[in-house]
PDB file of C-alpha atoms in Angstrom:
ATOM      1  CA  MET A   1      -6.699   6.645 -41.813  1.00 42.00           C
ATOM      2  CA  SER A   2      -7.983   4.780 -38.822  1.00 50.00           C
ATOM      3  CA  ALA A   3      -7.215   1.348 -37.059  1.00 72.00           C
ATOM      4  CA  GLY A   4      -9.953  -0.675 -39.377  1.00 87.00           C
ATOM      5  CA  ALA A   5     -10.220  -1.315 -42.810  1.00 93.00           C
ATOM      6  CA  ILE A   6     -11.634   0.772 -45.882  1.00 95.00           C
ATOM      7  CA  ILE A   7     -13.090  -0.674 -48.889  1.00 96.00           C
ATOM      8  CA  LEU A   8     -14.022   1.517 -52.233  1.00 97.00           C
ATOM      9  CA  ALA A   9     -15.815   0.057 -55.338  1.00 97.00           C
ATOM     10  CA  GLY A  10     -16.028   1.275 -58.653  1.00 97.00           C
ATOM     11  CA  GLY A  11     -19.775   0.198 -58.881  1.00 95.00           C
ATOM     12  CA  ALA A  12     -22.137  -2.227 -59.906  1.00 88.00           C
ATOM     13  CA  GLU A  13     -21.785  -3.731 -56.869  1.00 84.00           C
ATOM     14  CA  PHE A  14     -23.385  -7.187 -54.978  1.00 85.00           C
ATOM     15  CA  GLY A  15     -22.513  -8.924 -58.379  1.00 79.00           C
ATOM     16  CA  GLY A  16     -19.819 -10.232 -60.614  1.00 76.00           C
ATOM     17  CA  GLY A  17     -16.464 -10.242 -59.336  1.00 80.00           C
ATOM     18  CA  MET A  18     -17.366  -8.196 -56.191  1.00 88.00           C
ATOM     19  CA  ASP A  19     -17.205 -11.613 -54.021  1.00 91.00           C
ATOM     20  CA  GLN A  20     -13.392 -11.012 -53.731  1.00 91.00           C
ATOM     21  CA  ALA A  21     -13.338  -7.672 -52.161  1.00 92.00           C
ATOM     22  CA  ASP A  22     -16.538  -8.445 -50.443  1.00 95.00           C
ATOM     23  CA  ARG A  23     -15.188 -12.153 -49.095  1.00 94.00           C
ATOM     24  CA  ARG A  24     -11.945 -10.128 -47.566  1.00 94.00           C
ATOM     25  CA  ALA A  25     -14.075  -7.466 -45.720  1.00 94.00           C
ATOM     26  CA  ILE A  26     -16.458 -10.109 -44.521  1.00 96.00           C
ATOM     27  CA  GLN A  27     -12.813 -11.787 -42.996  1.00 94.00           C
ATOM     28  CA  LEU A  28     -11.414  -8.661 -41.738  1.00 94.00           C
ATOM     29  CA  ALA A  29     -14.582  -7.491 -40.038  1.00 95.00           C
ATOM     30  CA  GLY A  30     -14.532 -10.762 -38.226  1.00 95.00           C
ATOM     31  CA  GLY A  31     -16.049 -13.518 -40.409  1.00 96.00           C
ATOM     32  CA  PRO A  32     -19.512 -14.640 -41.181  1.00 97.00           C
ATOM     33  CA  ALA A  33     -21.166 -13.743 -37.899  1.00 97.00           C
ATOM     34  CA  ALA A  34     -19.944 -10.042 -37.650  1.00 97.00           C
ATOM     35  CA  PRO A  35     -22.894  -7.734 -37.972  1.00 98.00           C
ATOM     36  CA  VAL A  36     -23.597  -6.042 -41.333  1.00 98.00           C
ATOM     37  CA  ARG A  37     -24.841  -2.641 -41.892  1.00 98.00           C
ATOM     38  CA  ILE A  38     -26.086  -1.494 -45.038  1.00 98.00           C
ATOM     39  CA  ILE A  39     -26.662   2.446 -45.668  1.00 98.00           C
ATOM     40  CA  PRO A  40     -28.568   2.760 -48.865  1.00 98.00           C
ATOM     41  CA  ALA A  41     -29.208   6.742 -48.149  1.00 98.00           C
ATOM     42  CA  ALA A  42     -27.536   7.627 -51.906  1.00 98.00           C
ATOM     43  CA  ALA A  43     -30.576   5.612 -53.412  1.00 97.00           C
ATOM     44  CA  ALA A  44     -33.053   7.246 -51.803  1.00 97.00           C
ATOM     45  CA  PRO A  45     -33.879  10.268 -54.352  1.00 97.00           C
ATOM     46  CA  ASP A  46     -35.219   7.777 -56.895  1.00 95.00           C
ATOM     47  CA  HIS A  47     -37.327   5.738 -54.360  1.00 96.00           C
ATOM     48  CA  ASN A  48     -34.735   3.054 -54.995  1.00 96.00           C
ATOM     49  CA  ASP A  49     -33.471   2.573 -51.519  1.00 96.00           C
ATOM     50  CA  LYS A  50     -35.360  -0.217 -49.903  1.00 97.00           C
ATOM     51  CA  ARG A  51     -34.855  -2.581 -53.279  1.00 97.00           C
ATOM     52  CA  ALA A  52     -30.943  -1.296 -53.215  1.00 96.00           C
ATOM     53  CA  GLY A  53     -30.836  -2.051 -49.494  1.00 97.00           C
ATOM     54  CA  ALA A  54     -32.619  -5.593 -49.832  1.00 97.00           C
ATOM     55  CA  SER A  55     -30.059  -6.535 -52.739  1.00 96.00           C
ATOM     56  CA  GLY A  56     -27.332  -5.842 -50.760  1.00 96.00           C
ATOM     57  CA  VAL A  57     -28.933  -8.029 -47.555  1.00 97.00           C
ATOM     58  CA  ARG A  58     -29.336 -10.472 -50.282  1.00 96.00           C
ATOM     59  CA  TRP A  59     -25.667 -10.420 -51.661  1.00 96.00           C
ATOM     60  CA  PHE A  60     -23.922 -10.394 -48.265  1.00 96.00           C
ATOM     61  CA  GLN A  61     -26.296 -13.423 -46.685  1.00 97.00           C
ATOM     62  CA  ARG A  62     -25.037 -15.416 -50.168  1.00 96.00           C
ATOM     63  CA  LEU A  63     -21.777 -14.977 -48.527  1.00 96.00           C
ATOM     64  CA  GLY A  64     -22.324 -16.353 -45.273  1.00 97.00           C
ATOM     65  CA  CYS A  65     -22.765 -13.459 -43.115  1.00 97.00           C
ATOM     66  CA  ALA A  66     -25.958 -14.286 -40.369  1.00 97.00           C
ATOM     67  CA  ASP A  67     -26.688 -10.955 -38.794  1.00 98.00           C
ATOM     68  CA  VAL A  68     -27.224  -8.243 -42.237  1.00 98.00           C
ATOM     69  CA  VAL A  69     -29.788  -5.449 -41.985  1.00 98.00           C
ATOM     70  CA  ALA A  70     -29.863  -2.290 -44.330  1.00 98.00           C
ATOM     71  CA  ALA A  71     -30.422   0.407 -41.915  1.00 98.00           C
ATOM     72  CA  PRO A  72     -33.110   2.975 -42.425  1.00 98.00           C
ATOM     73  CA  LEU A  73     -31.035   5.698 -43.248  1.00 98.00           C
ATOM     74  CA  THR A  74     -32.333   7.758 -46.005  1.00 98.00           C
ATOM     75  CA  ASP A  75     -31.570  11.554 -45.233  1.00 98.00           C
ATOM     76  CA  ALA A  76     -30.173  13.702 -43.029  1.00 98.00           C
ATOM     77  CA  ARG A  77     -32.950  13.227 -40.730  1.00 98.00           C
ATOM     78  CA  SER A  78     -32.474   9.497 -40.108  1.00 98.00           C
ATOM     79  CA  ALA A  79     -28.984  10.071 -40.139  1.00 98.00           C
ATOM     80  CA  ALA A  80     -29.836  11.247 -36.628  1.00 98.00           C
ATOM     81  CA  ASP A  81     -31.943   8.431 -34.926  1.00 98.00           C
ATOM     82  CA  PRO A  82     -30.623   7.134 -32.429  1.00 98.00           C
ATOM     83  CA  ALA A  83     -31.612   3.631 -32.925  1.00 98.00           C
ATOM     84  CA  VAL A  84     -29.618   3.927 -36.244  1.00 98.00           C
ATOM     85  CA  VAL A  85     -26.943   5.367 -34.987  1.00 98.00           C
ATOM     86  CA  ALA A  86     -26.603   2.568 -32.205  1.00 98.00           C
ATOM     87  CA  GLU A  87     -26.905   0.228 -35.032  1.00 97.00           C
ATOM     88  CA  LEU A  88     -24.053   1.515 -36.777  1.00 98.00           C
ATOM     89  CA  ARG A  89     -21.422   2.084 -33.940  1.00 98.00           C
ATOM     90  CA  ALA A  90     -22.239  -1.808 -33.211  1.00 97.00           C
ATOM     91  CA  ALA A  91     -21.607  -2.825 -36.646  1.00 98.00           C
ATOM     92  CA  ARG A  92     -18.368  -4.789 -37.636  1.00 97.00           C
ATOM     93  CA  LEU A  93     -18.905  -3.874 -41.402  1.00 98.00           C
ATOM     94  CA  ILE A  94     -20.556  -1.045 -42.640  1.00 98.00           C
ATOM     95  CA  TYR A  95     -21.230  -0.528 -46.659  1.00 98.00           C
ATOM     96  CA  LEU A  96     -22.537   2.388 -48.526  1.00 98.00           C
ATOM     97  CA  LEU A  97     -24.393   1.655 -51.615  1.00 97.00           C
ATOM     98  CA  GLY A  98     -24.417   3.870 -54.670  1.00 96.00           C
ATOM     99  CA  GLY A  99     -26.477   6.393 -56.364  1.00 97.00           C
ATOM    100  CA  PHE A 100     -27.070  10.218 -56.044  1.00 97.00           C
ATOM    101  CA  PRO A 101     -23.394  11.002 -54.214  1.00 98.00           C
ATOM    102  CA  ARG A 102     -24.525  14.845 -53.425  1.00 98.00           C
ATOM    103  CA  HIS A 103     -27.357  13.116 -51.674  1.00 98.00           C
ATOM    104  CA  LEU A 104     -25.410  11.103 -49.492  1.00 98.00           C
ATOM    105  CA  GLY A 105     -23.123  13.498 -48.627  1.00 98.00           C
ATOM    106  CA  ASP A 106     -25.202  15.987 -47.416  1.00 98.00           C
ATOM    107  CA  SER A 107     -26.985  13.150 -45.630  1.00 98.00           C
ATOM    108  CA  LEU A 108     -24.212  12.010 -43.260  1.00 98.00           C
ATOM    109  CA  ALA A 109     -21.812  15.108 -42.881  1.00 98.00           C
ATOM    110  CA  GLY A 110     -21.624  16.234 -39.019  1.00 97.00           C
ATOM    111  CA  SER A 111     -24.700  13.578 -38.565  1.00 98.00           C
ATOM    112  CA  PRO A 112     -24.388  11.670 -35.295  1.00 98.00           C
ATOM    113  CA  ALA A 113     -24.323   8.765 -37.766  1.00 98.00           C
ATOM    114  CA  TRP A 114     -21.247   9.577 -39.521  1.00 98.00           C
ATOM    115  CA  ALA A 115     -19.689  10.099 -35.757  1.00 98.00           C
ATOM    116  CA  ALA A 116     -21.087   6.425 -35.222  1.00 98.00           C
ATOM    117  CA  ILE A 117     -19.175   5.166 -38.352  1.00 97.00           C
ATOM    118  CA  ARG A 118     -15.839   7.263 -37.569  1.00 96.00           C
ATOM    119  CA  GLU A 119     -16.139   5.572 -33.921  1.00 96.00           C
ATOM    120  CA  ALA A 120     -16.435   1.817 -35.280  1.00 96.00           C
ATOM    121  CA  LEU A 121     -13.711   2.453 -37.529  1.00 94.00           C
ATOM    122  CA  ALA A 122     -11.586   3.321 -35.473  1.00 91.00           C
ATOM    123  CA  ASP A 123     -12.418   0.800 -33.215  1.00 93.00           C
ATOM    124  CA  GLY A 124     -11.244  -1.635 -36.188  1.00 92.00           C
ATOM    125  CA  ALA A 125     -14.733  -1.923 -38.368  1.00 95.00           C
ATOM    126  CA  VAL A 126     -14.434  -1.967 -41.781  1.00 96.00           C
ATOM    127  CA  VAL A 127     -16.155   0.764 -43.384  1.00 96.00           C
ATOM    128  CA  GLY A 128     -16.964   0.564 -47.619  1.00 96.00           C
ATOM    129  CA  GLY A 129     -18.600   2.068 -50.254  1.00 97.00           C
ATOM    130  CA  SER A 130     -19.879   1.481 -53.668  1.00 97.00           C
ATOM    131  CA  SER A 131     -19.517   4.124 -56.835  1.00 97.00           C
ATOM    132  CA  ALA A 132     -21.324   7.200 -54.715  1.00 98.00           C
ATOM    133  CA  GLY A 133     -20.701   5.719 -51.688  1.00 98.00           C
ATOM    134  CA  ALA A 134     -16.834   5.524 -52.263  1.00 98.00           C
ATOM    135  CA  MET A 135     -17.075   9.137 -53.723  1.00 98.00           C
ATOM    136  CA  VAL A 136     -18.342  10.566 -49.792  1.00 98.00           C
ATOM    137  CA  LEU A 137     -16.070   8.711 -48.450  1.00 97.00           C
ATOM    138  CA  CYS A 138     -13.369  10.795 -49.583  1.00 97.00           C
ATOM    139  CA  GLY A 139     -11.373  14.268 -49.493  1.00 96.00           C
ATOM    140  CA  ARG A 140     -13.534  15.415 -52.357  1.00 97.00           C
ATOM    141  CA  TYR A 141     -15.876  13.870 -54.686  1.00 98.00           C
ATOM    142  CA  PHE A 142     -17.346  15.236 -57.718  1.00 97.00           C
ATOM    143  CA  ASP A 143     -21.211  15.999 -58.204  1.00 96.00           C
ATOM    144  CA  PRO A 144     -21.980  14.866 -62.065  1.00 93.00           C
ATOM    145  CA  GLY A 145     -25.239  16.498 -61.458  1.00 90.00           C
ATOM    146  CA  ARG A 146     -24.000  19.988 -60.999  1.00 92.00           C
ATOM    147  CA  GLY A 147     -20.606  19.277 -62.502  1.00 93.00           C
ATOM    148  CA  GLU A 148     -19.147  20.299 -58.796  1.00 95.00           C
ATOM    149  CA  LEU A 149     -16.293  19.355 -56.779  1.00 97.00           C
ATOM    150  CA  LEU A 150     -16.915  19.299 -53.458  1.00 98.00           C
ATOM    151  CA  ASP A 151     -15.840  18.305 -50.128  1.00 98.00           C
ATOM    152  CA  GLY A 152     -16.271  14.675 -48.712  1.00 98.00           C
ATOM    153  CA  LEU A 153     -16.597  13.102 -45.531  1.00 97.00           C
ATOM    154  CA  GLY A 154     -12.377  13.074 -45.424  1.00 95.00           C
ATOM    155  CA  LEU A 155     -11.960   9.313 -44.777  1.00 93.00           C
ATOM    156  CA  VAL A 156      -9.231   9.210 -47.236  1.00 93.00           C
ATOM    157  CA  PRO A 157      -7.982  12.894 -47.686  1.00 93.00           C
ATOM    158  CA  GLY A 158      -6.643  14.637 -50.765  1.00 94.00           C
ATOM    159  CA  VAL A 159      -7.939  11.471 -52.977  1.00 96.00           C
ATOM    160  CA  CYS A 160     -11.316  12.144 -55.472  1.00 98.00           C
ATOM    161  CA  VAL A 161     -12.483   8.387 -56.586  1.00 98.00           C
ATOM    162  CA  LEU A 162     -13.951   8.020 -60.498  1.00 98.00           C
ATOM    163  CA  PRO A 163     -16.497   5.073 -60.340  1.00 98.00           C
ATOM    164  CA  HIS A 164     -17.126   3.408 -63.178  1.00 97.00           C
ATOM    165  CA  HIS A 165     -13.787   4.480 -64.609  1.00 98.00           C
ATOM    166  CA  ASN A 166     -13.890   1.579 -67.438  1.00 97.00           C
ATOM    167  CA  THR A 167     -17.579   2.544 -68.632  1.00 97.00           C
ATOM    168  CA  PHE A 168     -17.524   6.653 -67.866  1.00 96.00           C
ATOM    169  CA  GLY A 169     -15.899   7.803 -64.857  1.00 97.00           C
ATOM    170  CA  ALA A 170     -12.530   8.330 -67.141  1.00 97.00           C
ATOM    171  CA  ARG A 171     -14.099  10.474 -69.207  1.00 96.00           C
ATOM    172  CA  TRP A 172     -14.553  13.235 -65.755  1.00 97.00           C
ATOM    173  CA  ALA A 173     -10.590  12.975 -65.463  1.00 97.00           C
ATOM    174  CA  PRO A 174      -9.623  15.703 -67.310  1.00 96.00           C
ATOM    175  CA  ARG A 175     -11.775  18.504 -66.075  1.00 95.00           C
ATOM    176  CA  LEU A 176     -10.526  17.185 -62.280  1.00 97.00           C
ATOM    177  CA  LEU A 177      -7.327  17.304 -63.212  1.00 95.00           C
ATOM    178  CA  ALA A 178      -7.396  20.995 -64.491  1.00 95.00           C
ATOM    179  CA  GLU A 179      -9.710  21.993 -61.959  1.00 94.00           C
ATOM    180  CA  ALA A 180      -7.728  20.406 -58.923  1.00 96.00           C
ATOM    181  CA  PRO A 181      -4.098  19.458 -60.081  1.00 95.00           C
ATOM    182  CA  ALA A 182      -3.052  18.657 -56.294  1.00 94.00           C
ATOM    183  CA  LEU A 183      -5.863  16.571 -55.902  1.00 96.00           C
ATOM    184  CA  THR A 184      -4.854  12.512 -56.482  1.00 97.00           C
ATOM    185  CA  LEU A 185      -7.695  10.661 -58.886  1.00 98.00           C
ATOM    186  CA  LEU A 186      -8.337   7.256 -58.238  1.00 98.00           C
ATOM    187  CA  GLY A 187     -10.110   5.657 -60.744  1.00 98.00           C
ATOM    188  CA  ILE A 188     -11.790   2.304 -59.865  1.00 98.00           C
ATOM    189  CA  ASP A 189     -13.542  -0.270 -62.840  1.00 98.00           C
ATOM    190  CA  GLU A 190     -17.093  -1.706 -62.267  1.00 96.00           C
ATOM    191  CA  TYR A 191     -16.963  -5.511 -60.191  1.00 95.00           C
ATOM    192  CA  THR A 192     -13.382  -3.929 -58.693  1.00 96.00           C
ATOM    193  CA  ALA A 193     -12.659  -2.606 -55.257  1.00 97.00           C
ATOM    194  CA  VAL A 194      -9.637  -1.399 -53.601  1.00 97.00           C
ATOM    195  CA  VAL A 195      -8.945  -2.324 -50.100  1.00 95.00           C
ATOM    196  CA  ALA A 196      -6.971  -0.415 -47.255  1.00 91.00           C
ATOM    197  CA  GLU A 197      -5.803  -2.993 -44.483  1.00 73.00           C
ATOM    198  CA  GLN A 198      -4.266  -0.752 -41.626  1.00 61.00           C
ATOM    199  CA  SER A 199      -3.486  -3.580 -39.436  1.00 53.00           C
ATOM    200  CA  VAL A 200      -0.876  -4.893 -42.549  1.00 49.00           C
ATOM    201  CA  ALA A 201       0.794  -1.132 -43.595  1.00 52.00           C
ATOM    202  CA  ARG A 202      -0.707   2.095 -43.166  1.00 60.00           C
ATOM    203  CA  ASN A 203      -2.083   3.291 -46.139  1.00 78.00           C
ATOM    204  CA  THR A 204      -1.440   0.530 -48.597  1.00 89.00           C
ATOM    205  CA  TRP A 205      -4.106  -0.522 -50.918  1.00 95.00           C
ATOM    206  CA  ARG A 206      -5.072  -3.668 -52.900  1.00 95.00           C
ATOM    207  CA  VAL A 207      -7.018  -4.227 -55.923  1.00 96.00           C
ATOM    208  CA  TYR A 208      -9.595  -7.245 -55.557  1.00 96.00           C
ATOM    209  CA  GLY A 209     -11.401  -7.998 -58.521  1.00 95.00           C
ATOM    210  CA  PRO A 210     -11.562  -8.552 -62.775  1.00 95.00           C
ATOM    211  CA  GLY A 211     -11.293  -4.703 -63.403  1.00 96.00           C
ATOM    212  CA  ALA A 212      -8.562  -2.033 -62.339  1.00 98.00           C
ATOM    213  CA  ALA A 213      -7.627   0.977 -60.209  1.00 98.00           C
ATOM    214  CA  THR A 214      -6.004   3.734 -61.557  1.00 98.00           C
ATOM    215  CA  VAL A 215      -4.132   6.164 -60.308  1.00 98.00           C
ATOM    216  CA  TYR A 216      -3.774  10.244 -61.477  1.00 98.00           C
ATOM    217  CA  ARG A 217      -1.265  11.494 -59.649  1.00 95.00           C
ATOM    218  CA  GLY A 218       1.755  14.063 -60.538  1.00 90.00           C
ATOM    219  CA  GLY A 219       0.732  14.076 -64.263  1.00 90.00           C
ATOM    220  CA  ALA A 220       0.795  10.308 -64.663  1.00 95.00           C
ATOM    221  CA  ALA A 221      -1.622   7.694 -64.312  1.00 97.00           C
ATOM    222  CA  ILE A 222      -0.724   4.036 -63.145  1.00 98.00           C
ATOM    223  CA  THR A 223      -2.955   1.118 -63.166  1.00 98.00           C
ATOM    224  CA  TYR A 224      -2.981  -1.353 -60.982  1.00 98.00           C
ATOM    225  CA  GLN A 225      -4.651  -5.127 -61.593  1.00 97.00           C
ATOM    226  CA  ASP A 226      -6.052  -7.820 -59.176  1.00 96.00           C
ATOM    227  CA  GLY A 227      -3.691  -8.360 -56.438  1.00 95.00           C
ATOM    228  CA  GLY A 228      -1.525  -4.885 -57.290  1.00 96.00           C
ATOM    229  CA  THR A 229      -0.882  -2.685 -54.176  1.00 93.00           C
ATOM    230  CA  PHE A 230      -0.251   1.068 -54.043  1.00 94.00           C
ATOM    231  CA  HIS A 231      -0.080   4.242 -51.847  1.00 91.00           C
ATOM    232  CA  LEU A 232      -2.618   7.419 -51.542  1.00 88.00           C
TER     233      LEU A 232
END
């Protein structure tokens, strides 16, 4: 975990109660003037990246941000583009959209873009992801397309996010608990996010939004509502 803040959202980003977590993200990033860069790579396999990126730009503009751009990062090749890398390094809020987790993970793993994101985070930036974006940021993630548990980018080690927990993500829990009993599962409902603010207390996460976060660990499942805090 690093000097900046990390945000993991359960999905259905850019709507509903997500404004609570995203307003907090903007505040932590330095306010409405902070550069916001959105990564739509997870939506590229079904050619939805431009629409998804544009939705993210409109959302953060509605929340008052003045400098919001959807970075043209859609695959491993574009993750090595020097212009994209420079944009991410200078950003104060970086947000990974949902879609196909394996494509997103493969695009970023070991890339110059991911190195730039890590550098920005260490320098105090905010890094967040929703659904697939949240999944790949962690130590492990589940690829529902192939039914495989894979190594993530490792920003939150020892954790596997179950997005859309209140609609379908909870169904993955029994299988993953059996396959990797030492792994901590973090179920996050839609329109809900958890935020780790390292300047407040190391590895302390707070829930924002109308849903809940559920931590599966040590044979127990504990649920936290809006405003609740926990450690991973």
